[in-house]
Short mmCIF file of C-alpha atoms and ligand atoms in Angstrom, two decimals:
data_model
loop_
_atom_site.label_atom_id
_atom_site.label_comp_id
_atom_site.label_asym_id
_atom_site.label_seq_id
_atom_site.Cartn_x
_atom_site.Cartn_y
_atom_site.Cartn_z
CA MET I 1 -23.08 4.45 -13.59
CA ASN I 2 -22.69 1.83 -10.93
CA GLN I 3 -21.81 -1.84 -10.64
CA ALA I 4 -25.42 -2.87 -11.32
CA ALA I 5 -25.04 -1.53 -14.87
CA VAL I 6 -22.21 -3.96 -15.55
CA LYS I 7 -23.36 -7.15 -17.30
CA ILE I 8 -21.67 -10.51 -17.34
CA PRO I 9 -19.95 -10.69 -20.73
CA LYS I 10 -20.98 -13.49 -23.12
CA VAL I 11 -17.51 -14.58 -24.07
CA GLU I 12 -15.34 -15.62 -21.19
CA ALA I 13 -11.71 -14.78 -21.75
CA ILE I 14 -10.01 -15.28 -18.44
CA PRO I 15 -6.30 -14.61 -18.67
CA PRO I 16 -3.91 -16.66 -16.54
CA THR I 17 -3.32 -14.53 -13.47
CA GLY I 18 -0.52 -16.38 -11.73
CA ALA I 19 -2.74 -16.75 -8.68
CA HIS I 20 -1.78 -19.57 -6.29
CA VAL I 21 1.89 -19.06 -7.09
CA PRO I 22 4.20 -17.33 -4.60
CA LEU I 23 5.43 -14.02 -5.97
CA ILE I 24 9.07 -15.09 -6.03
CA GLU I 25 8.20 -18.17 -8.09
CA ARG I 26 6.03 -16.20 -10.48
CA TYR I 27 8.80 -13.69 -11.25
CA LEU I 28 11.90 -15.70 -10.36
CA GLU I 29 13.81 -14.67 -13.47
CA ARG I 30 13.41 -11.00 -12.59
CA LEU I 31 14.26 -11.29 -8.90
CA PRO I 32 17.60 -11.80 -7.10
CA PHE I 33 16.94 -15.45 -6.19
CA GLU I 34 17.95 -18.83 -7.56
CA PRO I 35 16.03 -22.10 -7.71
CA GLY I 36 16.77 -23.97 -4.49
CA ASP I 37 17.02 -20.82 -2.32
CA PRO I 38 14.87 -20.80 0.83
CA LEU I 39 11.40 -19.42 0.13
CA VAL I 40 9.35 -17.70 2.81
CA SER I 41 5.97 -17.07 1.25
CA LEU I 42 2.36 -16.57 2.29
CA GLN I 43 1.29 -16.63 -1.36
CA GLU I 44 1.43 -12.90 -1.86
CA GLY I 45 1.02 -10.91 -5.06
CA SER I 46 -1.26 -11.67 -8.04
CA THR I 47 -3.72 -9.13 -6.62
CA PRO I 48 -6.91 -8.07 -8.44
CA LEU I 49 -7.09 -5.12 -10.81
CA LEU I 50 -10.66 -3.92 -10.38
CA ARG I 51 -12.58 -1.60 -12.70
CA ALA I 52 -13.94 1.47 -10.94
CA PRO I 53 -17.03 2.59 -12.89
CA VAL I 54 -17.99 5.51 -10.68
CA LEU I 55 -14.48 6.93 -10.63
CA SER I 56 -14.14 6.36 -14.36
CA GLU I 57 -17.29 8.40 -14.92
CA LEU I 58 -16.09 11.18 -12.64
CA VAL I 59 -12.65 11.37 -14.24
CA GLY I 60 -13.71 10.73 -17.84
CA ALA I 61 -11.19 7.91 -18.33
CA THR I 62 -10.88 4.22 -17.55
CA VAL I 63 -9.85 3.95 -13.92
CA ARG I 64 -8.88 0.70 -12.24
CA LEU I 65 -7.90 -0.08 -8.67
CA LYS I 66 -4.93 -2.31 -7.86
CA LEU I 67 -6.10 -4.05 -4.72
CA GLU I 68 -2.96 -4.49 -2.70
CA GLY I 69 -5.06 -5.02 0.41
CA ALA I 70 -5.71 -8.49 -1.02
CA ASN I 71 -2.20 -9.52 -0.03
CA PRO I 72 -1.94 -11.98 2.90
CA THR I 73 -1.40 -9.39 5.65
CA GLY I 74 -3.60 -6.82 3.95
CA SER I 75 -1.05 -4.51 2.35
CA PHE I 76 1.49 -4.25 -0.47
CA LYS I 77 4.31 -4.70 2.04
CA ASP I 78 4.07 -8.49 1.62
CA ARG I 79 5.61 -8.26 -1.87
CA GLY I 80 8.78 -6.80 -0.47
CA MET I 81 8.69 -8.81 2.71
CA THR I 82 8.65 -12.25 1.03
CA CYS I 83 11.89 -11.18 -0.66
CA ALA I 84 13.50 -9.48 2.34
CA VAL I 85 12.76 -12.38 4.71
CA SER I 86 13.63 -15.11 2.19
CA ALA I 87 16.99 -13.40 1.62
CA ALA I 88 17.52 -12.96 5.37
CA VAL I 89 16.94 -16.69 5.92
CA ARG I 90 19.19 -17.59 2.98
CA ASP I 91 21.92 -15.42 4.49
CA GLY I 92 21.60 -17.09 7.91
CA ALA I 93 19.84 -14.30 9.81
CA LYS I 94 18.03 -15.15 13.03
CA ALA I 95 16.21 -11.84 13.48
CA VAL I 96 14.68 -8.98 11.53
CA ILE I 97 13.75 -5.48 12.62
CA CYS I 98 11.91 -2.47 11.21
CA ALA I 99 10.57 0.93 12.10
CA SER I 100 7.01 1.22 10.98
CA THR I 101 3.82 3.20 10.74
CA GLY I 102 2.13 -0.21 11.02
CA ASN I 103 1.94 -2.17 7.80
CA THR I 104 5.62 -2.99 7.51
CA ALA I 105 5.48 -4.16 11.12
CA ALA I 106 2.49 -6.45 10.48
CA SER I 107 4.09 -7.89 7.37
CA ALA I 108 7.53 -8.39 8.92
CA ALA I 109 5.92 -10.05 11.95
CA ALA I 110 3.96 -12.48 9.76
CA TYR I 111 6.86 -13.47 7.51
CA ALA I 112 9.23 -13.81 10.48
CA ALA I 113 6.69 -16.07 12.18
CA ARG I 114 6.46 -18.15 9.01
CA ALA I 115 10.26 -18.36 8.81
CA GLY I 116 10.67 -19.21 12.49
CA ILE I 117 12.94 -16.24 13.20
CA THR I 118 12.43 -13.39 15.64
CA CYS I 119 11.10 -9.97 14.76
CA ALA I 120 11.20 -6.64 16.52
CA VAL I 121 9.32 -3.55 15.41
CA ILE I 122 9.57 0.04 16.56
CA VAL I 123 6.39 2.03 16.13
CA PRO I 124 5.50 5.63 16.97
CA GLU I 125 3.54 5.66 20.22
CA GLY I 126 -0.22 5.97 19.75
CA LYS I 127 0.11 6.50 16.01
CA ILE I 128 -0.45 3.10 14.45
CA ALA I 129 -3.87 1.81 13.53
CA GLN I 130 -5.41 -0.88 15.75
CA GLY I 131 -5.62 -3.59 13.09
CA LYS I 132 -1.90 -3.35 12.40
CA MET I 133 -1.06 -3.45 16.10
CA ALA I 134 -3.30 -6.50 16.52
CA GLN I 135 -1.57 -8.33 13.68
CA THR I 136 1.92 -7.51 14.86
CA LEU I 137 1.21 -8.69 18.40
CA VAL I 138 -0.58 -11.88 17.44
CA HIS I 139 2.27 -12.90 15.14
CA GLY I 140 4.52 -12.70 18.17
CA ALA I 141 6.81 -9.82 17.29
CA ARG I 142 8.46 -7.74 19.97
CA VAL I 143 6.70 -4.38 19.75
CA ILE I 144 8.53 -1.29 20.97
CA SER I 145 6.37 1.80 21.25
CA LEU I 146 8.63 4.81 20.74
CA LYS I 147 8.05 8.19 22.31
CA GLY I 148 8.79 9.78 18.98
CA ASN I 149 7.76 9.62 15.33
CA PHE I 150 8.47 7.22 12.46
CA ASP I 151 11.51 9.14 11.24
CA GLN I 152 13.15 8.94 14.67
CA ALA I 153 12.31 5.24 14.86
CA LEU I 154 13.96 4.62 11.50
CA THR I 155 17.12 6.50 12.48
CA LEU I 156 17.35 4.36 15.62
CA VAL I 157 16.87 1.00 13.86
CA ARG I 158 19.47 1.94 11.27
CA GLU I 159 21.96 2.61 14.08
CA LEU I 160 21.04 -0.66 15.79
CA THR I 161 21.48 -2.77 12.69
CA ASP I 162 24.88 -1.17 12.05
CA THR I 163 26.16 -2.73 15.26
CA HIS I 164 24.03 -5.89 15.70
CA PRO I 165 23.46 -8.91 13.43
CA ILE I 166 19.82 -8.10 12.80
CA VAL I 167 18.48 -7.61 9.27
CA LEU I 168 16.78 -4.29 8.59
CA VAL I 169 13.60 -4.86 6.56
CA ASN I 170 12.54 -1.28 5.92
CA SER I 171 12.62 -0.14 2.31
CA VAL I 172 16.29 0.80 2.59
CA ASN I 173 16.61 -2.97 2.10
CA GLU I 174 16.98 -3.55 -1.66
CA TYR I 175 15.01 -6.80 -1.52
CA ARG I 176 11.95 -4.81 -0.47
CA ILE I 177 12.17 -2.67 -3.61
CA GLU I 178 12.82 -5.72 -5.78
CA GLY I 179 9.74 -7.51 -4.44
CA GLN I 180 7.47 -4.50 -4.70
CA LYS I 181 8.37 -3.85 -8.34
CA THR I 182 6.33 -6.96 -9.22
CA ALA I 183 3.09 -4.99 -8.79
CA ALA I 184 4.14 -2.96 -11.83
CA PHE I 185 4.73 -6.20 -13.74
CA GLU I 186 1.22 -7.40 -12.91
CA ILE I 187 -0.41 -4.13 -14.00
CA HIS I 188 1.67 -4.02 -17.17
CA GLU I 189 0.69 -7.58 -18.04
CA GLY I 190 -2.94 -7.09 -16.98
CA LEU I 191 -3.40 -4.11 -19.29
CA ASP I 192 -1.24 -5.42 -22.15
CA GLY I 193 1.13 -2.50 -21.69
CA GLY I 194 -1.73 0.00 -22.02
CA LEU I 195 -1.29 1.81 -18.70
CA GLU I 196 -0.84 5.58 -19.13
CA ALA I 197 -0.89 6.87 -15.55
CA LEU I 198 -0.46 5.41 -12.08
CA CYS I 199 -1.67 7.19 -8.93
CA ILE I 200 -0.04 6.13 -5.68
CA PRO I 201 0.27 7.31 -2.08
CA VAL I 202 3.79 8.26 -0.97
CA GLY I 203 5.21 7.92 2.55
CA ASN I 204 8.73 6.59 2.87
CA ALA I 205 8.71 6.54 -0.96
CA GLY I 206 9.79 2.92 -1.38
CA ASN I 207 6.73 1.91 -3.33
CA ILE I 208 6.80 4.62 -6.01
CA THR I 209 10.50 3.78 -6.42
CA SER I 210 9.61 0.11 -6.86
CA TYR I 211 6.87 0.71 -9.41
CA TRP I 212 9.14 2.88 -11.54
CA ARG I 213 11.81 0.20 -11.49
CA GLY I 214 9.23 -2.43 -12.43
CA PHE I 215 7.80 -0.43 -15.32
CA ARG I 216 11.27 0.37 -16.64
CA GLU I 217 12.15 -3.31 -16.59
CA MET I 218 9.03 -3.95 -18.68
CA GLY I 219 10.07 -1.23 -21.12
CA ALA I 220 7.02 0.82 -20.06
CA ALA I 221 6.84 4.45 -18.97
CA PRO I 222 3.43 5.42 -17.57
CA LYS I 223 3.26 8.75 -15.76
CA LEU I 224 3.62 8.29 -12.02
CA PHE I 225 1.57 10.62 -9.83
CA GLY I 226 2.52 10.32 -6.17
CA PHE I 227 0.43 11.88 -3.41
CA GLN I 228 1.46 12.97 0.06
CA ALA I 229 -0.80 14.16 2.86
CA GLU I 230 -0.77 17.91 3.44
CA GLY I 231 0.73 17.74 6.93
CA ALA I 232 3.35 15.20 5.86
CA ALA I 233 4.52 16.34 2.43
CA PRO I 234 8.32 16.67 2.54
CA LEU I 235 8.75 15.84 -1.15
CA VAL I 236 6.29 18.52 -2.21
CA GLU I 237 7.63 21.17 0.16
CA GLY I 238 11.23 20.24 -0.53
CA ARG I 239 12.16 20.06 3.14
CA VAL I 240 12.14 17.59 6.01
CA ILE I 241 8.93 17.88 8.06
CA GLU I 242 9.89 17.66 11.75
CA HIS I 243 6.41 16.95 13.07
CA PRO I 244 4.37 15.28 10.31
CA GLU I 245 0.63 15.01 10.93
CA THR I 246 -2.19 13.37 8.96
CA VAL I 247 -5.24 11.19 9.48
CA ALA I 248 -3.53 8.76 7.08
CA SER I 249 -1.21 7.38 9.77
CA ALA I 250 0.53 5.01 7.33
CA ILE I 251 2.06 7.96 5.48
CA ARG I 252 2.80 10.16 8.49
CA ILE I 253 6.45 10.39 7.46
CA GLY I 254 8.55 13.57 7.35
CA ASN I 255 11.87 12.39 5.93
CA PRO I 256 11.45 9.61 3.35
CA VAL I 257 14.33 7.21 2.89
CA ARG I 258 13.77 6.96 -0.88
CA TRP I 259 13.58 10.73 -1.36
CA GLU I 260 15.86 11.00 -4.40
CA ASP I 261 14.48 7.85 -6.05
CA ALA I 262 10.92 9.11 -5.70
CA MET I 263 11.75 12.50 -7.19
CA ALA I 264 13.51 10.77 -10.07
CA ALA I 265 10.51 8.46 -10.66
CA ALA I 266 8.13 11.42 -10.86
CA ARG I 267 10.47 13.45 -13.07
CA ASP I 268 11.57 10.68 -15.44
CA SER I 269 8.00 9.42 -15.93
CA ARG I 270 6.79 13.01 -16.59
CA GLY I 271 4.50 12.69 -13.59
CA ALA I 272 4.52 14.63 -10.33
CA ILE I 273 4.39 14.42 -6.55
CA ARG I 274 1.55 16.46 -5.16
CA VAL I 275 -0.36 17.11 -1.99
CA VAL I 276 -3.87 16.18 -0.83
CA SER I 277 -5.55 17.33 2.37
CA ASP I 278 -6.93 15.06 5.07
CA ALA I 279 -10.44 16.17 4.11
CA GLU I 280 -9.80 15.17 0.48
CA ILE I 281 -8.34 11.82 1.60
CA LEU I 282 -11.38 11.07 3.75
CA ALA I 283 -13.80 12.12 1.01
CA ALA I 284 -12.11 9.72 -1.43
CA TYR I 285 -12.06 7.03 1.28
CA ARG I 286 -15.83 7.32 1.78
CA LEU I 287 -16.49 7.49 -1.97
CA LEU I 288 -14.51 4.30 -2.60
CA ALA I 289 -16.35 2.47 0.16
CA SER I 290 -19.85 3.76 -0.52
CA LYS I 291 -19.84 3.91 -4.36
CA GLU I 292 -17.25 1.36 -5.51
CA GLY I 293 -17.71 -1.12 -2.68
CA MET I 294 -14.02 -0.95 -1.91
CA PHE I 295 -12.87 -0.40 1.66
CA CYS I 296 -9.24 0.69 1.81
CA GLU I 297 -7.27 2.37 4.54
CA PRO I 298 -7.01 6.18 4.56
CA ALA I 299 -3.45 6.35 3.18
CA SER I 300 -4.53 4.29 0.19
CA ALA I 301 -7.34 6.71 -0.60
CA ALA I 302 -4.72 9.45 -1.13
CA SER I 303 -4.16 7.97 -4.61
CA VAL I 304 -7.82 8.47 -5.52
CA ALA I 305 -8.03 11.85 -3.76
CA GLY I 306 -5.11 13.00 -5.88
CA LEU I 307 -6.63 11.74 -9.10
CA LEU I 308 -9.93 13.49 -8.35
CA LYS I 309 -8.12 16.72 -7.41
CA TYR I 310 -5.56 16.99 -10.18
CA GLY I 311 -6.62 14.59 -12.94
CA ALA I 312 -3.94 12.55 -14.69
CA ASP I 313 -2.71 14.79 -17.47
CA GLY I 314 -5.19 13.47 -20.03
CA ALA I 315 -4.35 9.78 -19.53
CA GLU I 316 -7.10 7.40 -20.62
CA GLN I 317 -5.93 4.24 -18.85
CA ILE I 318 -5.35 4.95 -15.18
CA VAL I 319 -4.62 2.75 -12.19
CA CYS I 320 -4.90 3.90 -8.57
CA VAL I 321 -2.99 1.74 -6.11
CA LEU I 322 -5.02 0.87 -3.02
CA THR I 323 -2.08 -0.04 -0.83
CA GLY I 324 -3.88 -1.39 2.23
CA ARG I 325 -7.16 -2.81 3.43
CA GLY I 326 -9.78 -0.77 5.27
CA LEU I 327 -9.99 -3.18 8.20
CA LYS I 328 -6.48 -2.13 9.17
CA ASP I 329 -7.88 1.04 10.70
CA PRO I 330 -11.33 0.49 12.19
CA GLU I 331 -11.21 3.62 14.36
CA THR I 332 -10.92 5.93 11.38
CA ALA I 333 -13.72 4.07 9.62
CA ILE I 334 -16.07 4.33 12.56
CA ALA I 335 -15.27 8.03 13.06
CA ASN I 336 -15.76 8.91 9.36
CA ASN I 337 -18.91 7.64 7.73
CA ASP I 338 -22.46 8.70 7.04
CA GLY I 339 -24.03 5.52 8.35
CA LYS I 340 -25.78 5.16 11.66
CA VAL I 341 -26.55 2.42 14.10
CA ILE I 342 -30.17 2.24 15.26
CA GLN I 343 -30.77 0.84 18.73
CA CYS I 344 -33.80 -1.42 18.96
CA VAL I 345 -35.63 -3.65 21.42
CA ALA I 346 -36.38 -7.25 20.38
CA GLU I 347 -40.02 -6.74 19.34
CA ARG I 348 -41.84 -6.84 16.00
CA GLY I 349 -43.21 -3.25 15.94
CA PRO I 350 -40.02 -1.41 16.81
CA ILE I 351 -38.03 -3.62 14.41
CA GLU I 352 -40.42 -2.80 11.58
CA GLU I 353 -40.06 0.90 12.32
CA ALA I 354 -36.25 0.60 12.60
CA VAL I 355 -35.93 -1.23 9.27
CA LEU I 356 -38.61 0.47 7.18
CA GLY I 357 -39.28 3.84 8.87
CA ASP I 358 -37.93 7.18 7.69
CA PRO I 359 -34.18 7.36 8.25
C1 AN7 O 1 -1.15 1.57 3.33
O1 AN7 O 1 4.42 0.46 7.28
O2 AN7 O 1 5.95 3.15 5.84
O3 AN7 O 1 5.90 5.36 0.14
O4 AN7 O 1 6.11 1.58 8.00
O5 AN7 O 1 1.23 1.44 4.83
O6 AN7 O 1 6.55 2.94 0.16
O7 AN7 O 1 6.38 4.23 2.29
C2 AN7 O 1 3.84 2.27 5.29
C3 AN7 O 1 3.62 2.96 4.13
C4 AN7 O 1 1.16 3.73 1.49
C5 AN7 O 1 3.47 4.46 1.69
N1 AN7 O 1 0.08 3.06 1.87
O8 AN7 O 1 4.37 3.63 1.00
C6 AN7 O 1 5.20 1.40 7.18
C7 AN7 O 1 5.06 2.35 6.05
C8 AN7 O 1 0.10 2.30 2.97
C9 AN7 O 1 1.25 2.21 3.74
C10 AN7 O 1 2.33 3.69 2.21
C11 AN7 O 1 2.39 2.94 3.37
P1 AN7 O 1 5.90 4.06 0.87
#
């Protein structure tokens, strides 16, 4: 089974998707905003829900991918950030700050630029992917590279924001959770309430918390399966990891802020939080790119790695959340693929051999 086997259906039944509407407008009645409040939006949300035929075949169920990399800065963080920055502007803030493994930084930098306020980000030195660093810098944020890890960075920004009038936009900020719950609304609406299991990567655990809140507000209760990387799996091991390590730099987090909420989401949904190895993450990452045509970042592939490893408890309608876009992390992509680049001189014969010869 591959995409070529899929035929254009005869009857077109295109549901209204809410595309071209800022997320806060689309779900205003369910978010802590009022008409007339300042709106800082890059037209986030309303992301595609893509069928995954190869995965569906492998798992023996209908698997779809929620493409959060289609958000304006390339990750799900934009859902929370439109809310956090709109609220900050409404409340008169002139600056926002976050600790970040990269995506929160890129998103905060973009929304702060849009709002005309300043942004500072603290990132673990040498541990954020190049695409995210590029975004953050070009949006004009102040980037502080910390000789330490994400958890230390978060502790420091929390102390700073206790004593300075700067708004913290990590997922301790309730507006982040409120914004991110809208992805659950979209999936619930997109599948007419038919979702049975959701697979999602877990780092600081804000997103799994948000999805559970969103599903509950819709009166839905799919099983939530969260996946942590083996070297950074505090929720699975039940202890803080002092020196988290994983190829999936976005989820290299040893002491998640939303620890209790994440455990409650897994328990109350009759799901689980489980571990996948870096090798399993990279295998899923390559499979998504080479068989489904979907290039996500390594952390995102943890959701698919987990589904392939553990299944989804017999669920027939499954969604894997692809939290961020593959272009975020070009180094990992270039270091982990089966492709090759063939050098060639600009002449007919060698070109023919390069294109048509035995690989
Ligand atoms: C692609 O940017 O924590 O469990 O500082 O970038 O809600 O933390 C990123 C997290 C999954 C985990 N996938 O989400 C940050 C940051 C991607 C991510 C996660 C992140 P949470």
